[in-house]
Tab-separated table of C-alpha atoms in Angstrom:
chain	number	residue	atom	x	y	z
D	1	UNK	CA	34.662	-176.831	19.863
D	2	UNK	CA	36.704	-175.594	22.835
D	3	UNK	CA	36.614	-177.620	25.825
D	4	UNK	CA	34.390	-176.277	28.887
D	5	UNK	CA	36.415	-175.116	31.832
D	6	UNK	CA	35.261	-175.982	35.290
D	7	UNK	CA	34.062	-173.254	37.501
D	8	UNK	CA	33.632	-173.187	41.535
D	9	UNK	CA	32.824	-171.414	44.228
D	10	UNK	CA	34.475	-171.758	47.565
D	11	UNK	CA	32.431	-170.267	50.285
D	12	UNK	CA	35.175	-169.684	52.933
D	13	UNK	CA	38.783	-169.715	52.985
D	14	UNK	CA	38.542	-172.390	55.515
D	15	UNK	CA	37.379	-174.806	53.000
D	16	UNK	CA	40.000	-174.000	50.204
D	17	UNK	CA	41.994	-176.669	50.806
D	18	UNK	CA	39.258	-179.633	50.326
D	19	UNK	CA	38.961	-178.104	46.523
D	20	UNK	CA	40.961	-180.408	44.759
D	21	UNK	CA	42.109	-177.986	41.711
D	22	UNK	CA	44.754	-178.136	39.188
D	23	UNK	CA	48.262	-175.883	39.430
D	24	UNK	CA	46.792	-173.680	36.466
D	25	UNK	CA	43.422	-172.817	37.904
D	26	UNK	CA	42.669	-169.324	38.467
D	27	UNK	CA	41.427	-168.502	41.830
D	28	UNK	CA	39.616	-165.011	42.015
D	29	UNK	CA	39.497	-163.308	45.763
D	30	UNK	CA	36.573	-161.579	46.469
D	31	UNK	CA	35.419	-159.573	49.759
D	32	UNK	CA	33.149	-157.221	48.755
D	33	UNK	CA	32.460	-155.259	51.638
D	34	UNK	CA	35.553	-153.788	51.462
D	35	UNK	CA	38.683	-155.261	50.733
D	36	UNK	CA	38.703	-155.917	46.972
D	37	UNK	CA	36.354	-152.913	46.087
D	38	UNK	CA	39.319	-150.959	47.931
D	39	UNK	CA	41.889	-152.607	45.779
D	40	UNK	CA	39.891	-152.015	42.692
D	41	UNK	CA	39.635	-148.224	43.992
D	42	UNK	CA	43.014	-147.543	44.444
D	43	UNK	CA	44.325	-149.201	41.476
D	44	UNK	CA	41.769	-146.820	39.389
D	45	UNK	CA	43.047	-143.634	41.327
D	46	UNK	CA	46.411	-144.654	40.538
D	47	UNK	CA	48.028	-146.768	43.167
D	48	UNK	CA	50.996	-148.333	41.729
D	49	UNK	CA	51.344	-151.562	43.468
D	50	UNK	CA	49.161	-153.256	46.391
D	51	UNK	CA	50.965	-155.298	48.763
D	52	UNK	CA	48.322	-157.269	50.877
D	53	UNK	CA	49.822	-158.525	54.284
D	54	UNK	CA	48.369	-160.232	56.921
D	55	UNK	CA	49.327	-158.828	60.131
D	56	UNK	CA	49.092	-155.670	61.763
D	57	UNK	CA	52.929	-155.924	62.788
D	58	UNK	CA	53.875	-156.666	59.189
D	59	UNK	CA	51.953	-153.609	57.806
D	60	UNK	CA	53.913	-151.154	60.364
D	61	UNK	CA	57.165	-152.565	59.286
D	62	UNK	CA	56.440	-150.148	56.322
D	63	UNK	CA	55.997	-146.894	58.420
D	64	UNK	CA	57.868	-144.135	56.914
D	65	UNK	CA	59.112	-145.979	53.850
D	66	UNK	CA	59.228	-143.477	50.915
D	67	UNK	CA	55.999	-143.622	48.634
D	68	UNK	CA	54.121	-146.060	50.676
D	69	UNK	CA	50.709	-145.752	52.055
D	70	UNK	CA	50.074	-148.252	55.006
D	71	UNK	CA	46.440	-149.277	55.567
D	72	UNK	CA	45.084	-151.426	58.184
D	73	UNK	CA	41.728	-152.822	59.110
D	74	UNK	CA	40.099	-154.839	61.894
D	75	UNK	CA	36.317	-155.305	62.705
D	76	UNK	CA	35.547	-152.997	60.113
D	77	UNK	CA	37.537	-150.093	61.555
D	78	UNK	CA	40.473	-148.220	60.435
D	79	UNK	CA	43.327	-148.598	62.832
D	80	UNK	CA	44.655	-145.888	64.566
D	81	UNK	CA	47.930	-144.609	63.578
D	82	UNK	CA	47.241	-146.163	60.023
D	83	UNK	CA	47.218	-143.527	56.943
D	84	UNK	CA	44.181	-145.374	55.848
D	85	UNK	CA	41.745	-147.827	56.599
D	86	UNK	CA	39.064	-149.962	54.341
D	87	UNK	CA	36.878	-147.358	52.880
D	88	UNK	CA	36.843	-146.879	49.214
D	89	UNK	CA	36.483	-143.267	49.469
D	90	UNK	CA	39.244	-142.667	51.379
D	91	UNK	CA	41.339	-143.826	48.107
D	92	UNK	CA	39.612	-141.160	45.608
D	93	UNK	CA	42.421	-139.066	45.780
D	94	UNK	CA	45.374	-137.571	43.685
D	95	UNK	CA	47.830	-138.324	46.570
D	96	UNK	CA	48.023	-142.172	46.224
D	97	UNK	CA	49.062	-141.713	42.342
D	98	UNK	CA	52.506	-143.721	41.973
D	99	UNK	CA	52.607	-144.671	45.313
D	100	UNK	CA	52.408	-148.419	46.779
D	101	UNK	CA	49.589	-149.288	49.335
D	102	UNK	CA	50.269	-151.749	52.087
D	103	UNK	CA	46.862	-153.211	52.924
D	104	UNK	CA	45.809	-155.443	55.917
D	105	UNK	CA	42.144	-156.036	56.165
D	106	UNK	CA	40.090	-159.015	58.545
D	107	UNK	CA	39.477	-161.358	55.815
D	108	UNK	CA	40.452	-160.210	52.361
D	109	UNK	CA	44.169	-160.415	52.689
D	110	UNK	CA	43.995	-163.709	54.521
D	111	UNK	CA	41.959	-165.096	51.803
D	112	UNK	CA	44.597	-163.736	49.111
D	113	UNK	CA	47.547	-165.198	51.274
D	114	UNK	CA	45.579	-168.932	51.628
D	115	UNK	CA	45.472	-169.072	47.478
D	116	UNK	CA	48.999	-167.892	46.953
D	117	UNK	CA	50.441	-170.737	45.561
D	118	UNK	CA	47.893	-170.436	42.524
D	119	UNK	CA	47.265	-168.037	40.289
D	120	UNK	CA	45.311	-165.186	42.430
D	121	UNK	CA	43.574	-162.239	40.928
D	122	UNK	CA	40.910	-159.730	42.871
D	123	UNK	CA	37.442	-159.206	41.920
D	124	UNK	CA	34.587	-156.288	42.649
D	125	UNK	CA	31.492	-154.768	40.802
D	126	UNK	CA	34.272	-152.032	39.733
D	127	UNK	CA	35.948	-154.627	37.590
D	128	UNK	CA	33.635	-157.628	36.951
D	129	UNK	CA	33.262	-156.965	33.333
D	130	UNK	CA	37.203	-156.898	32.833
D	131	UNK	CA	37.360	-159.993	35.105
D	132	UNK	CA	34.745	-162.019	33.006
D	133	UNK	CA	36.479	-161.012	29.758
D	134	UNK	CA	39.712	-162.052	31.106
D	135	UNK	CA	38.241	-165.260	32.603
D	136	UNK	CA	36.854	-165.983	29.128
D	137	UNK	CA	40.029	-165.415	27.237
D	138	UNK	CA	42.226	-167.344	29.725
D	139	UNK	CA	40.620	-170.625	29.181
D	140	UNK	CA	41.503	-172.054	32.468
D	141	UNK	CA	39.399	-173.434	35.099
D	142	UNK	CA	38.568	-171.192	38.004
D	143	UNK	CA	37.845	-171.287	41.501
D	144	UNK	CA	35.940	-168.141	42.980
D	145	UNK	CA	37.199	-167.682	46.751
D	146	UNK	CA	34.719	-165.890	48.979
D	147	UNK	CA	36.710	-164.474	51.877
D	148	UNK	CA	33.786	-164.876	54.257
D	149	UNK	CA	33.660	-163.073	57.805
D	150	UNK	CA	36.512	-164.835	60.394
D	151	UNK	CA	36.096	-167.982	58.741
D	152	UNK	CA	32.270	-167.855	58.675
D	153	UNK	CA	30.009	-167.596	55.217
D	154	UNK	CA	28.959	-163.815	54.428
D	155	UNK	CA	26.186	-163.322	52.143
D	156	UNK	CA	27.561	-160.241	50.129
D	157	UNK	CA	30.607	-162.372	48.760
D	158	UNK	CA	28.565	-165.068	48.007
D	159	UNK	CA	26.059	-162.875	45.955
D	160	UNK	CA	29.269	-161.310	44.023
D	161	UNK	CA	30.192	-164.876	43.355
D	162	UNK	CA	27.206	-165.900	42.391
D	163	UNK	CA	26.604	-163.022	39.805
D	164	UNK	CA	30.069	-163.295	38.427
D	165	UNK	CA	29.441	-167.435	38.291
D	166	UNK	CA	26.165	-166.904	36.455
D	167	UNK	CA	27.700	-164.516	33.846
D	168	UNK	CA	30.727	-167.449	33.210
D	169	UNK	CA	28.108	-169.905	32.848
D	170	UNK	CA	25.941	-167.744	30.348
D	171	UNK	CA	29.305	-167.327	28.001
D	172	UNK	CA	28.985	-171.439	27.712
D	173	UNK	CA	32.733	-171.591	28.052
D	174	UNK	CA	32.271	-173.228	31.500
D	175	UNK	CA	30.497	-175.687	33.194
D	176	UNK	CA	30.117	-176.858	36.820
D	177	UNK	CA	29.165	-179.617	39.238
D	178	UNK	CA	29.774	-177.361	42.314
D	179	UNK	CA	26.841	-177.128	44.648
D	180	UNK	CA	28.010	-173.497	46.103
D	181	UNK	CA	27.808	-172.047	42.381
D	182	UNK	CA	24.179	-173.248	42.041
D	183	UNK	CA	23.298	-171.891	45.599
D	184	UNK	CA	24.964	-168.691	45.014
D	185	UNK	CA	23.962	-167.925	41.664
D	186	UNK	CA	20.299	-168.637	42.893
D	187	UNK	CA	20.885	-166.395	45.675
D	188	UNK	CA	21.987	-163.657	43.517
D	189	UNK	CA	18.978	-164.136	40.948
D	190	UNK	CA	16.714	-163.668	44.347
D	191	UNK	CA	18.909	-160.371	44.783
D	192	UNK	CA	19.850	-158.722	41.976
D	193	UNK	CA	17.062	-156.073	41.794
D	194	UNK	CA	17.922	-154.612	45.209
D	195	UNK	CA	20.970	-156.274	46.406
D	196	UNK	CA	21.093	-153.370	48.981
D	197	UNK	CA	17.778	-154.268	50.666
D	198	UNK	CA	18.487	-158.040	50.131
D	199	UNK	CA	21.433	-157.715	52.274
D	200	UNK	CA	19.528	-155.292	54.945
D	201	UNK	CA	19.421	-158.373	57.515
D	202	UNK	CA	23.078	-159.624	57.043
D	203	UNK	CA	25.674	-159.299	59.667
D	204	UNK	CA	27.994	-157.623	57.849
D	205	UNK	CA	25.576	-154.573	57.034
D	206	UNK	CA	24.216	-154.220	60.435
D	207	UNK	CA	27.993	-154.193	61.617
D	208	UNK	CA	28.542	-151.526	58.925
D	209	UNK	CA	25.238	-149.837	59.468
D	210	UNK	CA	26.339	-149.379	63.414
D	211	UNK	CA	29.684	-147.885	62.022
D	212	UNK	CA	27.820	-145.377	59.794
D	213	UNK	CA	29.034	-147.000	56.629
D	214	UNK	CA	25.832	-147.128	54.674
D	215	UNK	CA	27.857	-144.969	51.956
D	216	UNK	CA	30.482	-147.360	51.656
D	217	UNK	CA	28.303	-150.374	51.235
D	218	UNK	CA	26.217	-148.378	48.575
D	219	UNK	CA	29.414	-147.717	46.388
D	220	UNK	CA	30.669	-151.818	46.869
D	221	UNK	CA	27.338	-152.979	45.722
D	222	UNK	CA	26.695	-150.058	42.973
D	223	UNK	CA	30.035	-148.426	42.145
D	224	UNK	CA	30.063	-145.207	40.264
D	225	UNK	CA	33.524	-146.012	38.778
D	226	UNK	CA	34.334	-148.755	36.438
D	227	UNK	CA	37.757	-150.274	35.988
D	228	UNK	CA	39.250	-152.706	33.356
D	229	UNK	CA	42.322	-153.501	35.612
D	230	UNK	CA	42.757	-156.799	37.018
D	231	UNK	CA	44.750	-156.932	40.408
D	232	UNK	CA	47.006	-159.724	39.909
D	233	UNK	CA	49.241	-161.558	42.806
D	234	UNK	CA	52.939	-161.470	41.632
D	235	UNK	CA	54.911	-162.589	44.421
D	236	UNK	CA	54.451	-160.794	47.344
D	237	UNK	CA	52.645	-157.773	45.508
D	238	UNK	CA	49.031	-157.255	43.489
D	239	UNK	CA	50.210	-155.558	40.179
D	240	UNK	CA	47.802	-153.839	37.465
D	241	UNK	CA	47.348	-156.243	34.649
X	1	UNK	CA	8.953	-162.835	78.196
X	2	UNK	CA	11.479	-165.674	77.177
X	3	UNK	CA	14.773	-164.425	76.144
X	4	UNK	CA	15.252	-165.279	72.623
X	5	UNK	CA	17.938	-167.862	71.963
X	6	UNK	CA	20.718	-167.775	69.032
X	7	UNK	CA	20.507	-169.472	66.164
X	8	UNK	CA	23.274	-170.598	63.855
X	9	UNK	CA	24.113	-172.730	60.664
X	10	UNK	CA	27.270	-174.034	59.992
X	11	UNK	CA	27.479	-175.091	56.436
X	12	UNK	CA	30.302	-177.670	56.624
X	13	UNK	CA	32.315	-179.319	59.252
X	14	UNK	CA	35.268	-177.620	58.475
X	15	UNK	CA	33.915	-174.365	59.602
X	16	UNK	CA	32.631	-175.544	62.748
X	17	UNK	CA	35.536	-174.101	65.182
X	18	UNK	CA	35.085	-170.797	63.871
X	19	UNK	CA	31.730	-170.812	65.400
X	20	UNK	CA	31.831	-169.361	69.189
X	21	UNK	CA	29.151	-171.120	70.807
X	22	UNK	CA	28.786	-171.808	74.201
X	23	UNK	CA	29.032	-175.381	76.154
X	24	UNK	CA	25.464	-175.383	76.430
X	25	UNK	CA	24.507	-175.147	72.806
X	26	UNK	CA	22.491	-177.835	70.978
X	27	UNK	CA	24.151	-178.920	67.790
X	28	UNK	CA	21.789	-180.322	65.448
X	29	UNK	CA	23.580	-182.744	62.876
X	30	UNK	CA	22.148	-182.974	59.268
X	31	UNK	CA	23.141	-185.214	56.791
X	32	UNK	CA	19.971	-185.575	54.443
X	33	UNK	CA	21.190	-187.908	51.688
X	34	UNK	CA	21.169	-190.169	53.533
X	35	UNK	CA	22.935	-190.720	57.034
X	36	UNK	CA	20.700	-188.756	59.105
X	37	UNK	CA	17.581	-190.085	57.435
X	38	UNK	CA	18.967	-193.634	57.830
X	39	UNK	CA	19.451	-193.092	61.625
X	40	UNK	CA	15.620	-191.704	62.007
X	41	UNK	CA	14.883	-194.592	59.737
X	42	UNK	CA	16.553	-197.280	61.925
X	43	UNK	CA	15.377	-195.911	65.211
X	44	UNK	CA	11.875	-195.974	63.828
X	45	UNK	CA	12.306	-199.392	62.919
X	46	UNK	CA	13.338	-200.693	66.423
X	47	UNK	CA	17.006	-199.946	66.494
X	48	UNK	CA	17.820	-199.864	69.704
X	49	UNK	CA	21.231	-197.591	69.869
X	50	UNK	CA	23.491	-196.459	66.982
X	51	UNK	CA	27.058	-196.218	67.148
X	52	UNK	CA	28.596	-193.756	64.800
X	53	UNK	CA	32.421	-194.509	64.011
X	54	UNK	CA	34.762	-192.417	61.613
X	55	UNK	CA	36.813	-195.319	60.107
X	56	UNK	CA	35.974	-198.571	58.282
X	57	UNK	CA	38.552	-200.370	60.189
X	58	UNK	CA	36.898	-199.227	63.572
X	59	UNK	CA	33.303	-200.355	62.153
X	60	UNK	CA	34.829	-203.849	61.130
X	61	UNK	CA	35.984	-204.462	64.945
X	62	UNK	CA	32.164	-204.962	65.289
X	63	UNK	CA	32.130	-207.872	62.956
X	64	UNK	CA	30.366	-210.691	64.312
X	65	UNK	CA	29.365	-209.325	67.346
X	66	UNK	CA	26.210	-210.418	68.783
X	67	UNK	CA	23.020	-208.288	68.306
X	68	UNK	CA	25.388	-205.656	66.127
X	69	UNK	CA	24.664	-204.672	62.785
X	70	UNK	CA	27.395	-202.895	60.957
X	71	UNK	CA	26.888	-200.689	58.067
X	72	UNK	CA	29.320	-198.505	55.875
X	73	UNK	CA	29.369	-196.662	53.203
X	74	UNK	CA	31.743	-194.539	51.236
X	75	UNK	CA	31.323	-192.386	48.092
X	76	UNK	CA	27.659	-193.165	48.165
X	77	UNK	CA	28.436	-196.830	47.823
X	78	UNK	CA	27.752	-199.586	50.343
X	79	UNK	CA	31.034	-201.475	51.533
X	80	UNK	CA	31.643	-204.776	50.486
X	81	UNK	CA	31.040	-207.417	53.439
X	82	UNK	CA	29.163	-205.063	55.522
X	83	UNK	CA	25.893	-206.013	56.573
X	84	UNK	CA	24.079	-202.505	55.138
X	85	UNK	CA	25.036	-199.275	53.448
X	86	UNK	CA	23.253	-196.091	53.617
X	87	UNK	CA	19.747	-196.581	52.076
X	88	UNK	CA	16.741	-196.091	54.221
X	89	UNK	CA	15.169	-198.804	52.714
X	90	UNK	CA	17.374	-201.347	53.893
X	91	UNK	CA	16.623	-200.425	57.281
X	92	UNK	CA	12.763	-201.097	56.935
X	93	UNK	CA	12.707	-204.530	58.529
X	94	UNK	CA	12.072	-206.299	61.416
X	95	UNK	CA	15.352	-207.836	61.580
X	96	UNK	CA	16.744	-204.474	63.342
X	97	UNK	CA	14.864	-204.458	66.161
X	98	UNK	CA	16.022	-204.461	69.560
X	99	UNK	CA	19.901	-204.748	67.712
X	100	UNK	CA	22.776	-202.155	67.597
X	101	UNK	CA	23.894	-200.447	64.650
X	102	UNK	CA	27.504	-199.588	63.775
X	103	UNK	CA	27.497	-196.868	61.016
X	104	UNK	CA	30.210	-195.164	59.070
X	105	UNK	CA	29.447	-192.787	56.136
X	106	UNK	CA	31.418	-190.332	54.017
X	107	UNK	CA	30.197	-187.160	55.707
X	108	UNK	CA	27.513	-187.744	58.670
X	109	UNK	CA	29.346	-189.573	60.990
X	110	UNK	CA	32.438	-187.169	60.695
X	111	UNK	CA	29.863	-184.230	61.469
X	112	UNK	CA	28.674	-185.910	64.691
X	113	UNK	CA	32.272	-186.724	65.750
X	114	UNK	CA	33.436	-183.034	65.060
X	115	UNK	CA	30.481	-181.707	67.423
X	116	UNK	CA	31.009	-184.271	70.045
X	117	UNK	CA	32.343	-182.288	73.024
X	118	UNK	CA	28.566	-180.586	72.776
X	119	UNK	CA	25.028	-181.879	73.092
X	120	UNK	CA	24.198	-183.545	69.773
X	121	UNK	CA	21.048	-184.726	68.179
X	122	UNK	CA	20.344	-185.737	64.398
X	123	UNK	CA	17.693	-184.648	62.177
X	124	UNK	CA	15.640	-185.218	58.975
X	125	UNK	CA	12.562	-184.724	57.508
X	126	UNK	CA	11.248	-187.863	59.277
X	127	UNK	CA	11.922	-186.376	62.565
X	128	UNK	CA	11.671	-182.563	61.832
X	129	UNK	CA	8.373	-181.871	63.636
X	130	UNK	CA	9.763	-183.526	66.937
X	131	UNK	CA	13.149	-181.933	66.541
X	132	UNK	CA	11.417	-178.500	66.371
X	133	UNK	CA	9.240	-178.815	69.303
X	134	UNK	CA	12.505	-180.276	71.286
X	135	UNK	CA	14.584	-177.304	70.234
X	136	UNK	CA	11.550	-174.877	71.385
X	137	UNK	CA	11.163	-176.381	74.647
X	138	UNK	CA	14.791	-176.840	75.150
X	139	UNK	CA	15.453	-173.324	75.473
X	140	UNK	CA	19.100	-173.374	74.230
X	141	UNK	CA	21.070	-171.479	71.720
X	142	UNK	CA	21.188	-173.743	68.245
X	143	UNK	CA	23.801	-174.311	65.977
X	144	UNK	CA	22.887	-176.646	62.832
X	145	UNK	CA	25.624	-178.119	61.440
X	146	UNK	CA	25.625	-179.496	57.780
X	147	UNK	CA	27.801	-182.533	56.932
X	148	UNK	CA	28.327	-181.607	53.171
X	149	UNK	CA	30.444	-183.498	50.916
X	150	UNK	CA	34.067	-184.001	51.667
X	151	UNK	CA	34.414	-180.538	53.252
X	152	UNK	CA	32.408	-178.694	50.876
X	153	UNK	CA	29.186	-177.155	50.838
X	154	UNK	CA	26.421	-179.109	49.483
X	155	UNK	CA	22.964	-177.792	48.636
X	156	UNK	CA	20.581	-180.665	50.308
X	157	UNK	CA	21.718	-179.846	53.782
X	158	UNK	CA	21.392	-176.359	53.375
X	159	UNK	CA	17.690	-176.652	52.256
X	160	UNK	CA	17.000	-178.710	54.980
X	161	UNK	CA	18.803	-176.261	57.762
X	162	UNK	CA	17.014	-173.465	56.366
X	163	UNK	CA	13.549	-175.424	56.661
X	164	UNK	CA	14.277	-175.958	60.173
X	165	UNK	CA	15.621	-172.185	60.519
X	166	UNK	CA	12.756	-170.633	59.349
X	167	UNK	CA	10.307	-173.086	61.324
X	168	UNK	CA	12.523	-171.780	64.748
X	169	UNK	CA	12.369	-168.362	63.975
X	170	UNK	CA	8.634	-168.182	63.228
X	171	UNK	CA	8.265	-169.653	66.815
X	172	UNK	CA	9.694	-166.473	67.968
X	173	UNK	CA	11.546	-168.004	70.183
X	174	UNK	CA	14.819	-167.664	68.185
X	175	UNK	CA	16.745	-164.606	66.764
X	176	UNK	CA	19.681	-164.871	64.397
X	177	UNK	CA	22.684	-162.806	63.256
X	178	UNK	CA	23.847	-165.270	61.146
X	179	UNK	CA	24.172	-164.722	57.183
X	180	UNK	CA	24.313	-168.748	56.732
X	181	UNK	CA	20.522	-168.695	58.147
X	182	UNK	CA	19.564	-166.121	56.011
X	183	UNK	CA	20.962	-167.602	53.004
X	184	UNK	CA	19.636	-171.481	53.816
X	185	UNK	CA	16.416	-169.809	54.984
X	186	UNK	CA	16.021	-168.244	51.562
X	187	UNK	CA	17.379	-171.159	49.481
X	188	UNK	CA	14.793	-173.143	51.043
X	189	UNK	CA	11.932	-170.875	50.330
X	190	UNK	CA	12.763	-171.087	46.492
X	191	UNK	CA	13.037	-174.928	46.747
X	192	UNK	CA	9.964	-175.828	48.916
X	193	UNK	CA	7.397	-176.421	46.164
X	194	UNK	CA	9.512	-179.071	44.651
X	195	UNK	CA	12.793	-179.888	46.338
X	196	UNK	CA	13.226	-182.866	44.248
X	197	UNK	CA	13.450	-180.571	41.106
X	198	UNK	CA	15.340	-178.073	42.855
X	199	UNK	CA	18.238	-180.418	43.539
X	200	UNK	CA	18.001	-181.736	40.023
X	201	UNK	CA	21.608	-180.013	38.999
X	202	UNK	CA	22.952	-180.723	42.626
X	203	UNK	CA	26.214	-182.671	42.770
X	204	UNK	CA	24.893	-185.348	45.212
X	205	UNK	CA	21.732	-185.861	43.302
X	206	UNK	CA	23.974	-186.333	40.171
X	207	UNK	CA	26.033	-188.698	41.987
X	208	UNK	CA	22.947	-190.715	43.484
X	209	UNK	CA	21.235	-190.506	40.033
X	210	UNK	CA	24.228	-192.384	38.716
X	211	UNK	CA	23.915	-194.829	40.976
X	212	UNK	CA	20.364	-195.425	40.388
X	213	UNK	CA	19.456	-194.109	43.756
X	214	UNK	CA	16.405	-191.865	42.849
X	215	UNK	CA	14.000	-193.712	45.511
X	216	UNK	CA	16.259	-193.191	48.145
X	217	UNK	CA	16.510	-189.056	47.598
X	218	UNK	CA	12.839	-189.048	47.070
X	219	UNK	CA	12.344	-190.976	50.562
X	220	UNK	CA	15.009	-188.359	51.973
X	221	UNK	CA	13.213	-185.649	50.824
X	222	UNK	CA	9.598	-186.566	51.398
X	223	UNK	CA	9.566	-189.552	53.812
X	224	UNK	CA	6.640	-191.748	53.879
X	225	UNK	CA	7.129	-192.323	57.954
X	226	UNK	CA	7.354	-189.836	60.852
X	227	UNK	CA	9.378	-190.076	63.785
X	228	UNK	CA	9.227	-188.305	67.250
X	229	UNK	CA	12.425	-190.053	68.481
X	230	UNK	CA	15.400	-187.256	68.485
X	231	UNK	CA	18.708	-189.458	68.165
X	232	UNK	CA	20.958	-187.960	71.053
X	233	UNK	CA	24.512	-188.771	71.355
X	234	UNK	CA	25.438	-189.481	74.823
X	235	UNK	CA	29.187	-190.775	74.823
X	236	UNK	CA	29.895	-192.980	71.913
X	237	UNK	CA	26.304	-193.725	71.063
X	238	UNK	CA	23.325	-192.330	69.569
X	239	UNK	CA	20.079	-193.378	71.831
X	240	UNK	CA	16.504	-192.727	71.695
X	241	UNK	CA	15.200	-189.500	73.351
């Protein structure tokens, strides 16, 4: 019988260094509302590679570079002067096909950066089935890293992490001794019949609501597209795998 | 009408610095299994003051000092050479009356230390009613700080935090925009009819189980004593208030 792999969830990037994980652990970054959903969407609509950068200034260095789209979001708003923001709907067009996307967001790109010494992939409800198959077939330990909001726990990332963790444990190839897995997976069970309502009091839904982005939230929770692409960090870039 | 005060939960000490709280916020430290339960128990049985220290060496400095009991726990075990460990039952004796307790534990004393520039009190199920009344009458913002386990989320502290948060919100004197409050309070609702079973898969219950400390766990979750003492940090010491 195959040895079970270990599964953990880290609820915010600031706790990441307290997880003693091995060098061959796979880190699955999630920033459900909206960075990792945007990443899945952009790949689905034909983006070639994605360069996640932490600072807005770093993103600006790509202005005018051929075949590059530059996107920036801070505090849930697209930044002025940039081609795109952090709404998945902006990426549903043929214009992005074959281009590279430079992306900086409040939390998601920070989480990717913190984990970059490990093998990093990104997940959303768009590619969750493919991510599940990939993790099961990899036979490696898994840490799901929630991006949170400015260093603080958020509900939506933990619900997604709970959903993925739950399915990994059901596969019988994983085991866990991690309280974040228990908590996230129990919260997911409470929420799964209507995640949109379950999140109605959450801080980020209120934030997006006040910004009139309910449509984005609905798409991130129940996307109308599916993708088998596993965005995988190779060097500085997320590539299709 | 009285202005509502803000309520937040910080799930691990490492996230504490990301909470932008005002100087007059009350910080409620919880390390349910077992440090803050031990603190409540020791005060209930007559300890005069408690000196929480971070390092074992610092605790050793108090060896032989008149009227001082020195207690140390690491990784759920009492340390050799010390008078007491981290089991509440050790403190149920007349011998501690009027003495000072020097205490160092894996997580709880660390959390107290991190928050010491604010007004800090400690809470457990032993003094939860008194803490609730105190927080309501204080008319201040509240942050409940979970001690976690070595920088990582734990389930039991968040259940306690959820219980306290839930009661504070029911009082109508508090409001929240914090996802940790939502999550903890929903987890508490799931667990409240049988917290002991709910925690059966949690990492720390497994740890204590393997150390034969189920009795301690039951006491911490459903204590047989009640206390109206609010352990309050004044300088280096927790005093009765």
